[in-house]
PDB file of C-alpha atoms in Angstrom:
ATOM      1  CA  MET A  14       9.132 -12.321   9.470  1.00 39.00           C
ATOM      2  CA  PRO A  15       7.862 -12.377   5.957  1.00 42.00           C
ATOM      3  CA  ALA A  16       9.184  -9.010   5.092  1.00 46.00           C
ATOM      4  CA  SER A  17      13.364  -8.999   3.764  1.00 41.00           C
ATOM      5  CA  PRO A  18      15.733  -8.426   6.452  1.00 41.00           C
ATOM      6  CA  ARG A  19      17.098  -6.013   3.973  1.00 53.00           C
ATOM      7  CA  TRP A  20      13.808  -4.161   4.448  1.00 55.00           C
ATOM      8  CA  LEU A  21      14.104  -4.150   8.270  1.00 55.00           C
ATOM      9  CA  ASN A  22      17.715  -2.731   8.684  1.00 54.00           C
ATOM     10  CA  ALA A  23      16.438   0.979   9.568  1.00 48.00           C
ATOM     11  CA  THR A  24      13.993  -0.370  11.971  1.00 52.00           C
ATOM     12  CA  VAL A  25      16.047  -2.850  14.209  1.00 63.00           C
ATOM     13  CA  PRO A  26      16.539  -0.961  17.436  1.00 68.00           C
ATOM     14  CA  TYR A  27      12.939  -0.308  18.174  1.00 72.00           C
ATOM     15  CA  TRP A  28      11.445  -3.410  15.904  1.00 79.00           C
ATOM     16  CA  ALA A  29      10.644  -5.611  19.033  1.00 79.00           C
ATOM     17  CA  ASP A  30       8.987  -2.666  20.915  1.00 81.00           C
ATOM     18  CA  LEU A  31       6.447  -1.876  17.731  1.00 83.00           C
ATOM     19  CA  LEU A  32       5.571  -5.395  17.668  1.00 85.00           C
ATOM     20  CA  SER A  33       4.909  -5.513  21.437  1.00 86.00           C
ATOM     21  CA  PHE A  34       2.825  -2.486  21.438  1.00 86.00           C
ATOM     22  CA  VAL A  35       0.686  -3.746  18.276  1.00 90.00           C
ATOM     23  CA  THR A  36       0.550  -7.290  20.176  1.00 91.00           C
ATOM     24  CA  LYS A  37      -0.725  -5.856  23.391  1.00 91.00           C
ATOM     25  CA  ASP A  38      -3.241  -3.324  21.648  1.00 91.00           C
ATOM     26  CA  ARG A  39      -4.931  -6.230  20.209  1.00 93.00           C
ATOM     27  CA  GLU A  40      -5.838  -7.583  24.112  1.00 94.00           C
ATOM     28  CA  SER A  41      -8.077  -4.424  24.688  1.00 93.00           C
ATOM     29  CA  HIS A  42      -9.161  -3.236  21.074  1.00 92.00           C
ATOM     30  CA  ASP A  43      -9.984  -4.279  17.545  1.00 94.00           C
ATOM     31  CA  VAL A  44      -6.885  -3.970  15.297  1.00 94.00           C
ATOM     32  CA  PHE A  45      -6.797  -4.919  11.980  1.00 95.00           C
ATOM     33  CA  PRO A  46      -5.387  -6.924   9.918  1.00 96.00           C
ATOM     34  CA  SER A  47      -4.964  -9.763  11.796  1.00 96.00           C
ATOM     35  CA  ALA A  48      -1.570 -10.821  13.061  1.00 94.00           C
ATOM     36  CA  SER A  49      -1.103 -13.657  10.587  1.00 93.00           C
ATOM     37  CA  ALA A  50      -2.089 -11.095   7.776  1.00 95.00           C
ATOM     38  CA  MET A  51       0.012  -7.913   8.926  1.00 93.00           C
ATOM     39  CA  PHE A  52       2.926  -8.664   6.446  1.00 92.00           C
ATOM     40  CA  ALA A  53       0.528 -10.578   3.762  1.00 94.00           C
ATOM     41  CA  ALA A  54       1.700  -7.550   1.282  1.00 95.00           C
ATOM     42  CA  PHE A  55       5.252  -8.662   1.497  1.00 93.00           C
ATOM     43  CA  GLU A  56       4.584 -12.479   1.259  1.00 92.00           C
ATOM     44  CA  LEU A  57       2.437 -12.027  -2.178  1.00 95.00           C
ATOM     45  CA  THR A  58       4.957  -9.464  -3.539  1.00 95.00           C
ATOM     46  CA  PRO A  59       8.686 -10.238  -2.719  1.00 91.00           C
ATOM     47  CA  TYR A  60      11.395  -7.483  -2.601  1.00 91.00           C
ATOM     48  CA  ASP A  61      13.204  -8.734  -6.010  1.00 91.00           C
ATOM     49  CA  ARG A  62      10.087  -8.946  -7.656  1.00 95.00           C
ATOM     50  CA  VAL A  63       8.713  -5.289  -6.647  1.00 97.00           C
ATOM     51  CA  ARG A  64       7.700  -3.899 -10.410  1.00 98.00           C
ATOM     52  CA  VAL A  65       5.002  -1.228  -8.969  1.00 98.00           C
ATOM     53  CA  VAL A  66       4.426   0.364  -5.434  1.00 98.00           C
ATOM     54  CA  ILE A  67       1.122   1.209  -4.752  1.00 98.00           C
ATOM     55  CA  LEU A  68       0.783   3.583  -1.603  1.00 98.00           C
ATOM     56  CA  GLY A  69      -1.703   4.513   0.568  1.00 94.00           C
ATOM     57  CA  GLN A  70      -2.611   5.524   4.274  1.00 91.00           C
ATOM     58  CA  ASP A  71      -3.431   2.601   6.630  1.00 91.00           C
ATOM     59  CA  PRO A  72      -5.677  -0.522   6.714  1.00 95.00           C
ATOM     60  CA  TYR A  73      -9.394  -0.243   6.637  1.00 95.00           C
ATOM     61  CA  PRO A  74     -10.677  -0.012  10.085  1.00 92.00           C
ATOM     62  CA  ASN A  75     -14.101  -2.336   9.872  1.00 93.00           C
ATOM     63  CA  ALA A  76     -13.698  -5.896  10.825  1.00 94.00           C
ATOM     64  CA  GLY A  77     -13.433  -8.423   8.218  1.00 96.00           C
ATOM     65  CA  GLU A  78     -12.046  -5.881   5.262  1.00 97.00           C
ATOM     66  CA  ALA A  79      -8.084  -5.593   5.945  1.00 96.00           C
ATOM     67  CA  HIS A  80      -6.226  -8.756   5.021  1.00 97.00           C
ATOM     68  CA  GLY A  81      -2.554  -7.005   4.224  1.00 96.00           C
ATOM     69  CA  PRO A  82      -2.394  -5.452   0.926  1.00 98.00           C
ATOM     70  CA  ALA A  83      -3.516  -1.959   0.727  1.00 98.00           C
ATOM     71  CA  PHE A  84      -6.903  -1.397  -0.567  1.00 98.00           C
ATOM     72  CA  ALA A  85      -7.973  -5.043  -0.949  1.00 98.00           C
ATOM     73  CA  VAL A  86     -10.287  -6.990   0.787  1.00 98.00           C
ATOM     74  CA  PRO A  87     -11.157 -10.816   0.808  1.00 97.00           C
ATOM     75  CA  THR A  88     -13.266 -12.002  -1.865  1.00 97.00           C
ATOM     76  CA  GLY A  89     -16.519 -12.272  -0.461  1.00 97.00           C
ATOM     77  CA  VAL A  90     -16.301  -8.889   1.669  1.00 97.00           C
ATOM     78  CA  ARG A  91     -18.273  -5.858   0.341  1.00 97.00           C
ATOM     79  CA  VAL A  92     -16.342  -3.624  -1.718  1.00 98.00           C
ATOM     80  CA  PRO A  93     -15.049  -0.732   0.269  1.00 97.00           C
ATOM     81  CA  PRO A  94     -15.848   3.016  -1.508  1.00 97.00           C
ATOM     82  CA  SER A  95     -12.097   3.668  -1.954  1.00 97.00           C
ATOM     83  CA  LEU A  96     -11.585   0.682  -4.028  1.00 98.00           C
ATOM     84  CA  ARG A  97     -14.681   1.071  -5.878  1.00 98.00           C
ATOM     85  CA  ASN A  98     -13.258   4.147  -7.255  1.00 98.00           C
ATOM     86  CA  ILE A  99     -10.224   2.501  -8.149  1.00 98.00           C
ATOM     87  CA  HIS A 100     -11.813  -0.131 -10.199  1.00 98.00           C
ATOM     88  CA  ARG A 101     -13.911   2.944 -11.687  1.00 98.00           C
ATOM     89  CA  GLU A 102     -10.791   4.759 -12.273  1.00 98.00           C
ATOM     90  CA  LEU A 103      -9.139   1.484 -14.060  1.00 98.00           C
ATOM     91  CA  ASN A 104     -12.027   0.911 -15.987  1.00 98.00           C
ATOM     92  CA  THR A 105     -12.033   4.401 -17.559  1.00 98.00           C
ATOM     93  CA  ASP A 106      -8.214   4.215 -17.826  1.00 98.00           C
ATOM     94  CA  LEU A 107      -7.868   0.682 -19.497  1.00 98.00           C
ATOM     95  CA  GLY A 108     -11.610  -0.523 -20.189  1.00 98.00           C
ATOM     96  CA  VAL A 109     -11.125  -3.140 -17.825  1.00 98.00           C
ATOM     97  CA  PRO A 110     -14.512  -4.392 -16.001  1.00 98.00           C
ATOM     98  CA  VAL A 111     -15.345  -3.522 -12.748  1.00 98.00           C
ATOM     99  CA  PRO A 112     -15.104  -6.975 -10.588  1.00 98.00           C
ATOM    100  CA  ALA A 113     -17.606  -7.941  -8.113  1.00 96.00           C
ATOM    101  CA  HIS A 114     -15.252  -8.248  -5.771  1.00 98.00           C
ATOM    102  CA  GLY A 115     -11.920  -6.390  -3.715  1.00 98.00           C
ATOM    103  CA  ASN A 116      -9.238  -9.116  -4.020  1.00 98.00           C
ATOM    104  CA  LEU A 117      -5.947  -7.941  -5.874  1.00 98.00           C
ATOM    105  CA  ASN A 118      -3.964 -10.815  -4.961  1.00 98.00           C
ATOM    106  CA  GLY A 119      -3.594 -11.220  -8.917  1.00 98.00           C
ATOM    107  CA  TRP A 120      -2.013  -7.610  -8.699  1.00 98.00           C
ATOM    108  CA  ALA A 121       0.432  -8.180  -6.320  1.00 98.00           C
ATOM    109  CA  ARG A 122       1.570 -11.612  -7.606  1.00 98.00           C
ATOM    110  CA  GLN A 123       2.616  -9.604 -10.566  1.00 98.00           C
ATOM    111  CA  GLY A 124       4.866  -7.567  -8.709  1.00 98.00           C
ATOM    112  CA  VAL A 125       2.661  -4.779  -7.402  1.00 98.00           C
ATOM    113  CA  LEU A 126       3.349  -4.111  -3.758  1.00 98.00           C
ATOM    114  CA  LEU A 127       0.221  -2.864  -2.225  1.00 98.00           C
ATOM    115  CA  LEU A 128       1.817  -1.034   0.957  1.00 97.00           C
ATOM    116  CA  ASN A 129      -0.229   1.302   3.288  1.00 94.00           C
ATOM    117  CA  THR A 130       2.464   3.817   5.378  1.00 91.00           C
ATOM    118  CA  ALA A 131       0.953   1.957   8.515  1.00 91.00           C
ATOM    119  CA  LEU A 132       0.633  -1.812   8.746  1.00 93.00           C
ATOM    120  CA  THR A 133      -2.077  -2.015  11.576  1.00 93.00           C
ATOM    121  CA  VAL A 134      -5.012   0.291  12.792  1.00 91.00           C
ATOM    122  CA  ARG A 135      -7.301   0.686  15.564  1.00 90.00           C
ATOM    123  CA  ALA A 136     -11.131   0.264  15.171  1.00 88.00           C
ATOM    124  CA  GLY A 137     -13.085   3.005  16.387  1.00 76.00           C
ATOM    125  CA  SER A 138     -12.911   6.938  16.666  1.00 70.00           C
ATOM    126  CA  VAL A 139     -10.978   9.128  14.374  1.00 69.00           C
ATOM    127  CA  ALA A 140      -7.939   9.415  17.437  1.00 69.00           C
ATOM    128  CA  ASP A 141      -8.129   5.542  17.758  1.00 69.00           C
ATOM    129  CA  ARG A 142      -7.826   4.917  14.023  1.00 67.00           C
ATOM    130  CA  LYS A 143      -4.540   7.261  14.169  1.00 69.00           C
ATOM    131  CA  ALA A 144      -3.106   5.377  17.235  1.00 69.00           C
ATOM    132  CA  HIS A 145      -0.619   3.253  15.243  1.00 74.00           C
ATOM    133  CA  ARG A 146       0.155   5.603  12.871  1.00 67.00           C
ATOM    134  CA  LYS A 147       1.221   8.113  15.509  1.00 61.00           C
ATOM    135  CA  TRP A 148       2.650   5.720  18.104  1.00 59.00           C
ATOM    136  CA  ARG A 149       5.670   7.277  19.641  1.00 59.00           C
ATOM    137  CA  SER A 150       6.140   9.669  16.906  1.00 54.00           C
ATOM    138  CA  GLU A 151       6.094   9.745  13.097  1.00 49.00           C
ATOM    139  CA  LYS A 152       9.653   8.736  12.979  1.00 47.00           C
ATOM    140  CA  GLN A 153       9.442   5.480  15.298  1.00 50.00           C
ATOM    141  CA  GLY A 154       6.113   4.122  14.496  1.00 70.00           C
ATOM    142  CA  TRP A 155       5.055   1.730  11.672  1.00 85.00           C
ATOM    143  CA  GLN A 156       6.462   4.924   9.392  1.00 83.00           C
ATOM    144  CA  THR A 157      10.110   4.141  10.032  1.00 81.00           C
ATOM    145  CA  PHE A 158       9.463   0.324   8.617  1.00 84.00           C
ATOM    146  CA  THR A 159       7.581   1.530   5.758  1.00 88.00           C
ATOM    147  CA  ASP A 160      10.092   4.498   5.043  1.00 88.00           C
ATOM    148  CA  ALA A 161      12.780   2.027   5.069  1.00 85.00           C
ATOM    149  CA  VAL A 162      10.849  -0.842   2.628  1.00 90.00           C
ATOM    150  CA  ILE A 163      10.235   2.465   0.184  1.00 94.00           C
ATOM    151  CA  ALA A 164      13.938   3.500   0.335  1.00 92.00           C
ATOM    152  CA  SER A 165      15.278   0.155   0.082  1.00 91.00           C
ATOM    153  CA  ILE A 166      13.090  -0.476  -2.975  1.00 94.00           C
ATOM    154  CA  SER A 167      14.472   2.793  -4.516  1.00 95.00           C
ATOM    155  CA  ALA A 168      17.755   1.905  -3.791  1.00 92.00           C
ATOM    156  CA  ARG A 169      17.115  -1.290  -6.653  1.00 90.00           C
ATOM    157  CA  PRO A 170      18.882  -0.848  -9.867  1.00 92.00           C
ATOM    158  CA  GLU A 171      15.919  -1.934 -11.520  1.00 95.00           C
ATOM    159  CA  PRO A 172      13.234   0.975 -12.429  1.00 97.00           C
ATOM    160  CA  VAL A 173      10.475   1.017 -10.500  1.00 98.00           C
ATOM    161  CA  VAL A 174       7.014   2.547 -10.560  1.00 98.00           C
ATOM    162  CA  PHE A 175       5.607   4.261  -7.755  1.00 98.00           C
ATOM    163  CA  LEU A 176       1.943   5.341  -7.318  1.00 98.00           C
ATOM    164  CA  LEU A 177       1.301   7.675  -4.682  1.00 98.00           C
ATOM    165  CA  TRP A 178      -2.209   8.218  -3.542  1.00 97.00           C
ATOM    166  CA  GLY A 179      -3.208  10.655  -1.020  1.00 95.00           C
ATOM    167  CA  ALA A 180      -1.094  13.292   1.182  1.00 93.00           C
ATOM    168  CA  ASP A 181       0.364  10.953   3.712  1.00 90.00           C
ATOM    169  CA  ALA A 182       1.626   8.851   0.403  1.00 94.00           C
ATOM    170  CA  LYS A 183       2.992  11.801  -1.725  1.00 96.00           C
ATOM    171  CA  ALA A 184       4.767  13.114   1.615  1.00 94.00           C
ATOM    172  CA  LYS A 185       7.121  10.025   0.905  1.00 95.00           C
ATOM    173  CA  GLU A 186       8.345  11.229  -2.492  1.00 97.00           C
ATOM    174  CA  HIS A 187      11.777  12.264  -1.072  1.00 97.00           C
ATOM    175  CA  LEU A 188      12.733   8.790  -0.121  1.00 97.00           C
ATOM    176  CA  ILE A 189      12.515   7.765  -4.049  1.00 98.00           C
ATOM    177  CA  ASP A 190      15.418   8.405  -6.294  1.00 98.00           C
ATOM    178  CA  THR A 191      12.943  10.069  -8.872  1.00 97.00           C
ATOM    179  CA  SER A 192      15.992  10.056 -11.649  1.00 96.00           C
ATOM    180  CA  ARG A 193      15.610   6.150 -11.895  1.00 96.00           C
ATOM    181  CA  HIS A 194      12.226   5.826 -10.877  1.00 98.00           C
ATOM    182  CA  GLU A 195       8.789   6.872 -12.068  1.00 98.00           C
ATOM    183  CA  VAL A 196       6.649   8.668  -9.285  1.00 98.00           C
ATOM    184  CA  PHE A 197       2.965   9.563 -10.223  1.00 98.00           C
ATOM    185  CA  ARG A 198       1.226  11.221  -7.947  1.00 97.00           C
ATOM    186  CA  SER A 199      -2.761  11.848  -7.010  1.00 97.00           C
ATOM    187  CA  VAL A 200      -5.160  12.495  -4.255  1.00 97.00           C
ATOM    188  CA  HIS A 201      -6.149   9.296  -2.113  1.00 96.00           C
ATOM    189  CA  PRO A 202      -8.941   7.294  -4.004  1.00 97.00           C
ATOM    190  CA  SER A 203     -11.522   7.383  -0.888  1.00 95.00           C
ATOM    191  CA  PRO A 204     -14.740   9.417  -1.610  1.00 95.00           C
ATOM    192  CA  LEU A 205     -13.676  12.481   0.552  1.00 91.00           C
ATOM    193  CA  SER A 206     -10.849  13.266  -1.794  1.00 94.00           C
ATOM    194  CA  ALA A 207     -11.679  11.679  -5.055  1.00 94.00           C
ATOM    195  CA  ASN A 208     -15.073  13.208  -5.419  1.00 90.00           C
ATOM    196  CA  ARG A 209     -13.463  16.872  -5.190  1.00 92.00           C
ATOM    197  CA  GLY A 210     -10.961  16.349  -8.104  1.00 92.00           C
ATOM    198  CA  GLY A 211      -7.317  14.908  -8.636  1.00 94.00           C
ATOM    199  CA  PHE A 212      -7.921  10.829  -8.709  1.00 97.00           C
ATOM    200  CA  PHE A 213     -10.286  10.400 -11.660  1.00 98.00           C
ATOM    201  CA  GLY A 214      -8.930  10.983 -14.889  1.00 97.00           C
ATOM    202  CA  THR A 215      -5.445  10.481 -13.623  1.00 98.00           C
ATOM    203  CA  ARG A 216      -4.538   7.067 -15.770  1.00 98.00           C
ATOM    204  CA  PRO A 217      -2.487   5.705 -13.308  1.00 98.00           C
ATOM    205  CA  PHE A 218      -2.499   2.477 -14.864  1.00 98.00           C
ATOM    206  CA  SER A 219      -1.597   2.693 -18.309  1.00 98.00           C
ATOM    207  CA  LYS A 220       1.063   5.306 -16.941  1.00 98.00           C
ATOM    208  CA  ALA A 221       2.358   2.334 -14.957  1.00 98.00           C
ATOM    209  CA  ASN A 222       2.197   0.364 -17.852  1.00 98.00           C
ATOM    210  CA  ASN A 223       3.551   2.638 -20.657  1.00 98.00           C
ATOM    211  CA  ALA A 224       6.761   3.305 -17.885  1.00 98.00           C
ATOM    212  CA  LEU A 225       7.548  -0.524 -17.418  1.00 98.00           C
ATOM    213  CA  LYS A 226       7.175  -1.086 -20.865  1.00 98.00           C
ATOM    214  CA  GLU A 227       9.738   1.772 -21.816  1.00 97.00           C
ATOM    215  CA  ALA A 228      11.977   0.012 -18.989  1.00 97.00           C
ATOM    216  CA  GLY A 229      11.783  -3.082 -20.591  1.00 97.00           C
ATOM    217  CA  ARG A 230       9.904  -4.636 -17.478  1.00 97.00           C
ATOM    218  CA  GLY A 231       6.652  -5.922 -19.067  1.00 97.00           C
ATOM    219  CA  GLU A 232       3.192  -4.608 -18.479  1.00 98.00           C
ATOM    220  CA  ILE A 233       1.065  -5.498 -15.604  1.00 98.00           C
ATOM    221  CA  ASP A 234      -2.192  -6.905 -16.399  1.00 98.00           C
ATOM    222  CA  TRP A 235      -4.601  -5.083 -14.320  1.00 98.00           C
ATOM    223  CA  SER A 236      -7.473  -7.565 -15.325  1.00 98.00           C
ATOM    224  CA  ARG A 237      -6.301  -9.959 -13.353  1.00 98.00           C
ATOM    225  CA  PHE A 238      -7.098  -9.430  -9.780  1.00 98.00           C
ATOM    226  CA  ARG A 239      -6.979 -12.931  -8.592  1.00 95.00           C
TER     227      ARG A 239
END
């Protein structure tokens, strides 16, 4: 298991059932990302290196896009609209040129945990796409695991910056000790939300760097995508 055992404490009683559900669902549905990539975000950003958490909702539901880290896609895959909007805001915020790819491994290796509240998604209708998010209940699906991840990071003594993008992400703020960690919220960067206001102009990248600098934790080079 790539994820630190410390992050699994709250999920042990049902962990095997959850993984069994996802494995069986792959037999009859397209499920993304692949089994080998489900925990890639934790492999790229180990627990003791987390400086920033970017929290989204669930993986992209189209073949070839989701590969573990939230919002990112592999090099060579068309950049999805949500990530195009992230690139656009980064360019406005810090003047970073918009890349021609959607790989964000360079962020992850600097300590940016790219986390979704659900780690897998079933392709298909809207109801299908919610199947893994709603498995059993809000408190027994992927959310129990990702809630434990957020709470575990919050328990660390070192200050961490949390960027909560979208309603699902903002609902997790109660898990974070805001007296020790910085939290910046916005709507989700998808066109449906971002184009209505609340994402563009929020300057999350410069805010994160300012908070990290004040905490003596160094800045993220947001121009280092790969």
